[in-house]
PDB file of C-alpha atoms in Angstrom:
ATOM      1  CA  UNK A  11      88.429  87.979 154.374  1.00 74.00           C
ATOM      2  CA  UNK A  12      88.249  89.971 150.914  1.00 79.00           C
ATOM      3  CA  UNK A  13      84.475  90.555 151.236  1.00 78.00           C
ATOM      4  CA  UNK A  14      85.050  92.378 154.348  1.00 80.00           C
ATOM      5  CA  UNK A  15      87.661  94.585 152.878  1.00 83.00           C
ATOM      6  CA  UNK A  16      85.282  95.461 150.040  1.00 82.00           C
ATOM      7  CA  UNK A  17      82.421  96.064 152.582  1.00 81.00           C
ATOM      8  CA  UNK A  18      84.327  98.423 154.727  1.00 82.00           C
ATOM      9  CA  UNK A  19      85.164 100.768 151.457  1.00 83.00           C
ATOM     10  CA  UNK A  20      81.817 102.714 152.093  1.00 82.00           C
ATOM     11  CA  UNK A  21      83.153 103.530 155.340  1.00 83.00           C
ATOM     12  CA  UNK A  22      84.502 106.943 155.872  1.00 84.00           C
ATOM     13  CA  UNK A  23      85.762 108.973 158.593  1.00 83.00           C
ATOM     14  CA  UNK A  24      85.359 112.701 159.483  1.00 80.00           C
ATOM     15  CA  UNK A  25      87.023 114.282 162.124  1.00 76.00           C
ATOM     16  CA  UNK A  26      84.859 116.477 164.583  1.00 71.00           C
ATOM     17  CA  UNK A  27      85.259 119.676 166.505  1.00 71.00           C
ATOM     18  CA  UNK A  28      85.915 117.805 169.837  1.00 73.00           C
ATOM     19  CA  UNK A  29      88.823 116.145 168.273  1.00 69.00           C
ATOM     20  CA  UNK A  30      86.948 113.090 167.795  1.00 74.00           C
ATOM     21  CA  UNK A  31      86.386 111.008 164.678  1.00 79.00           C
ATOM     22  CA  UNK A  32      83.017 110.248 163.319  1.00 80.00           C
ATOM     23  CA  UNK A  33      82.529 107.189 161.242  1.00 80.00           C
ATOM     24  CA  UNK A  34      79.873 107.364 158.377  1.00 84.00           C
ATOM     25  CA  UNK A  35      78.661 104.462 155.934  1.00 81.00           C
ATOM     26  CA  UNK A  36      77.160 104.993 152.616  1.00 81.00           C
ATOM     27  CA  UNK A  37      74.561 102.449 153.073  1.00 78.00           C
ATOM     28  CA  UNK A  38      73.381 102.151 149.397  1.00 79.00           C
ATOM     29  CA  UNK A  39      76.709 100.916 148.427  1.00 83.00           C
ATOM     30  CA  UNK A  40      77.378  99.087 151.806  1.00 84.00           C
ATOM     31  CA  UNK A  41      74.007  96.883 150.704  1.00 82.00           C
ATOM     32  CA  UNK A  42      74.871  95.847 147.471  1.00 82.00           C
ATOM     33  CA  UNK A  43      78.681  94.903 148.617  1.00 85.00           C
ATOM     34  CA  UNK A  44      76.862  92.699 151.547  1.00 87.00           C
ATOM     35  CA  UNK A  45      75.324  90.445 148.838  1.00 89.00           C
ATOM     36  CA  UNK A  46      76.384  87.085 149.225  1.00 89.00           C
ATOM     37  CA  UNK A  47      78.214  87.767 152.542  1.00 90.00           C
ATOM     38  CA  UNK A  48      78.181  84.649 154.874  1.00 89.00           C
ATOM     39  CA  UNK A  49      77.952  86.646 158.112  1.00 90.00           C
ATOM     40  CA  UNK A  50      75.243  89.203 158.220  1.00 91.00           C
ATOM     41  CA  UNK A  51      73.033  89.488 161.050  1.00 92.00           C
ATOM     42  CA  UNK A  52      69.880  91.405 162.362  1.00 90.00           C
ATOM     43  CA  UNK A  53      70.739  94.054 164.661  1.00 89.00           C
ATOM     44  CA  UNK A  54      67.778  93.158 167.002  1.00 92.00           C
ATOM     45  CA  UNK A  55      68.584  89.289 166.569  1.00 92.00           C
ATOM     46  CA  UNK A  56      72.095  88.802 166.430  1.00 92.00           C
ATOM     47  CA  UNK A  57      71.822  84.866 166.311  1.00 94.00           C
ATOM     48  CA  UNK A  58      69.820  85.311 163.154  1.00 94.00           C
ATOM     49  CA  UNK A  59      71.818  85.097 160.074  1.00 94.00           C
ATOM     50  CA  UNK A  60      70.471  86.571 156.903  1.00 94.00           C
ATOM     51  CA  UNK A  61      71.033  86.158 153.241  1.00 94.00           C
ATOM     52  CA  UNK A  62      71.518  89.289 151.020  1.00 93.00           C
ATOM     53  CA  UNK A  63      71.263  88.841 147.247  1.00 93.00           C
ATOM     54  CA  UNK A  64      71.511  91.347 144.457  1.00 91.00           C
ATOM     55  CA  UNK A  65      68.507  91.698 142.212  1.00 91.00           C
ATOM     56  CA  UNK A  66      68.017  93.333 138.962  1.00 90.00           C
ATOM     57  CA  UNK A  67      64.742  95.484 138.392  1.00 91.00           C
ATOM     58  CA  UNK A  68      62.658  94.085 135.819  1.00 90.00           C
ATOM     59  CA  UNK A  69      59.935  95.270 133.375  1.00 87.00           C
ATOM     60  CA  UNK A  70      56.868  93.135 133.651  1.00 86.00           C
ATOM     61  CA  UNK A  71      54.331  93.029 131.065  1.00 83.00           C
ATOM     62  CA  UNK A  72      50.887  91.823 131.844  1.00 85.00           C
ATOM     63  CA  UNK A  73      47.827  91.332 129.998  1.00 83.00           C
ATOM     64  CA  UNK A  74      44.214  92.113 131.451  1.00 83.00           C
ATOM     65  CA  UNK A  75      40.973  93.223 129.676  1.00 84.00           C
ATOM     66  CA  UNK A  76      42.169  93.529 126.292  1.00 85.00           C
ATOM     67  CA  UNK A  77      45.291  95.752 127.844  1.00 85.00           C
ATOM     68  CA  UNK A  78      48.810  95.226 128.102  1.00 83.00           C
ATOM     69  CA  UNK A  79      50.126  96.768 131.342  1.00 86.00           C
ATOM     70  CA  UNK A  80      53.907  97.771 131.804  1.00 86.00           C
ATOM     71  CA  UNK A  81      55.570  98.520 135.215  1.00 90.00           C
ATOM     72  CA  UNK A  82      58.708  98.045 136.754  1.00 92.00           C
ATOM     73  CA  UNK A  83      59.381  95.566 139.624  1.00 91.00           C
ATOM     74  CA  UNK A  84      60.099  96.579 142.470  1.00 94.00           C
ATOM     75  CA  UNK A  85      58.758  99.904 142.331  1.00 92.00           C
ATOM     76  CA  UNK A  86      61.130 102.814 143.655  1.00 93.00           C
ATOM     77  CA  UNK A  87      61.247 106.403 144.477  1.00 90.00           C
ATOM     78  CA  UNK A  88      62.816 108.610 141.945  1.00 87.00           C
ATOM     79  CA  UNK A  89      65.769 109.300 144.517  1.00 89.00           C
ATOM     80  CA  UNK A  90      66.305 105.657 145.600  1.00 90.00           C
ATOM     81  CA  UNK A  91      69.743 104.311 144.969  1.00 89.00           C
ATOM     82  CA  UNK A  92      69.073 100.878 146.270  1.00 90.00           C
ATOM     83  CA  UNK A  93      65.563  99.314 146.985  1.00 92.00           C
ATOM     84  CA  UNK A  94      65.451  96.477 149.754  1.00 92.00           C
ATOM     85  CA  UNK A  95      62.882  93.678 149.720  1.00 94.00           C
ATOM     86  CA  UNK A  96      62.240  91.192 152.159  1.00 93.00           C
ATOM     87  CA  UNK A  97      61.433  88.016 150.202  1.00 94.00           C
ATOM     88  CA  UNK A  98      61.587  85.905 153.802  1.00 95.00           C
ATOM     89  CA  UNK A  99      62.234  86.762 157.463  1.00 93.00           C
ATOM     90  CA  UNK A 100      66.015  85.719 156.564  1.00 94.00           C
ATOM     91  CA  UNK A 101      66.312  86.597 152.840  1.00 95.00           C
ATOM     92  CA  UNK A 102      66.539  90.166 151.441  1.00 93.00           C
ATOM     93  CA  UNK A 103      67.133  91.276 147.958  1.00 94.00           C
ATOM     94  CA  UNK A 104      69.036  94.636 146.951  1.00 92.00           C
ATOM     95  CA  UNK A 105      67.958  96.025 143.555  1.00 92.00           C
ATOM     96  CA  UNK A 106      70.288  98.987 142.537  1.00 90.00           C
ATOM     97  CA  UNK A 107      68.561 101.866 140.825  1.00 91.00           C
ATOM     98  CA  UNK A 108      70.179 103.526 137.933  1.00 89.00           C
ATOM     99  CA  UNK A 109      69.503 106.433 135.776  1.00 90.00           C
ATOM    100  CA  UNK A 110      68.156 104.085 132.921  1.00 88.00           C
ATOM    101  CA  UNK A 111      65.675 102.763 135.543  1.00 90.00           C
ATOM    102  CA  UNK A 112      64.759 106.380 136.391  1.00 91.00           C
ATOM    103  CA  UNK A 113      64.254 107.151 132.909  1.00 89.00           C
ATOM    104  CA  UNK A 114      61.822 104.280 132.150  1.00 88.00           C
ATOM    105  CA  UNK A 115      59.942 104.879 135.372  1.00 91.00           C
ATOM    106  CA  UNK A 116      59.381 108.241 134.209  1.00 90.00           C
ATOM    107  CA  UNK A 117      57.815 107.160 131.257  1.00 87.00           C
ATOM    108  CA  UNK A 118      55.736 104.253 132.790  1.00 89.00           C
ATOM    109  CA  UNK A 119      54.757 106.170 135.828  1.00 88.00           C
ATOM    110  CA  UNK A 120      53.128 103.528 138.444  1.00 89.00           C
ATOM    111  CA  UNK A 121      52.421 101.473 135.464  1.00 88.00           C
ATOM    112  CA  UNK A 122      51.634 102.118 131.792  1.00 86.00           C
ATOM    113  CA  UNK A 123      48.253 100.720 129.947  1.00 88.00           C
ATOM    114  CA  UNK A 124      48.127 100.263 126.356  1.00 82.00           C
ATOM    115  CA  UNK A 125      45.657  98.221 124.046  1.00 83.00           C
ATOM    116  CA  UNK A 126      46.455  94.467 123.903  1.00 77.00           C
ATOM    117  CA  UNK A 127      46.114  95.220 120.384  1.00 76.00           C
ATOM    118  CA  UNK A 128      49.709  96.550 120.260  1.00 70.00           C
ATOM    119  CA  UNK A 129      52.780  94.282 120.322  1.00 63.00           C
ATOM    120  CA  UNK A 130      55.633  95.128 122.613  1.00 60.00           C
ATOM    121  CA  UNK A 131      59.229  93.935 122.001  1.00 62.00           C
ATOM    122  CA  UNK A 132      61.422  94.404 124.758  1.00 59.00           C
ATOM    123  CA  UNK A 133      65.210  93.783 124.373  1.00 56.00           C
ATOM    124  CA  UNK A 134      68.364  94.690 126.395  1.00 51.00           C
ATOM    125  CA  UNK A 135      70.677  97.136 125.235  1.00 48.00           C
ATOM    126  CA  UNK A 136      73.887  97.556 127.089  1.00 43.00           C
ATOM    127  CA  UNK A 137      72.694  98.996 130.844  1.00 43.00           C
ATOM    128  CA  UNK A 138      69.044  99.614 130.163  1.00 46.00           C
ATOM    129  CA  UNK A 139      66.059  98.262 128.459  1.00 48.00           C
ATOM    130  CA  UNK A 140      64.545  99.358 125.436  1.00 48.00           C
ATOM    131  CA  UNK A 141      60.689  98.905 124.830  1.00 48.00           C
ATOM    132  CA  UNK A 142      59.712  99.151 121.301  1.00 46.00           C
ATOM    133  CA  UNK A 143      56.132  99.308 120.642  1.00 45.00           C
ATOM    134  CA  UNK A 144      54.706  98.146 117.223  1.00 45.00           C
ATOM    135  CA  UNK A 145      51.235  98.385 115.912  1.00 42.00           C
ATOM    136  CA  UNK A 146      49.716  95.061 115.442  1.00 41.00           C
ATOM    137  CA  UNK A 147      46.167  93.381 114.039  1.00 38.00           C
TER     138      UNK A 147
END
């Protein structure tokens, strides 16, 4: 199956001192490649099939108490390459984290609060978000 060959690409072989090969998997890359694969199972429950889907990190803007709250969802650590979220016991979503996400997270922190009297215009440009804040009212 073509998808199996793609998933096998992150597997590398390294020779060890005692004449044996050691195989390693780049889990971040493999998890993204497993999205949509029809035969993924839990290691501790091999009869339970799980679905892995690709997701997009989102910038959410909510209004509360005369303030706008901007945050990225799901949240991630600055070193993360992929964030896995269990949506149900048999459904996982893999969110790839790129440099643009890290830059936005550096500005927002956990969340950024601004007065609701300011208008926020968010647009998608190339591979990252651009948030433009315009004074209102």
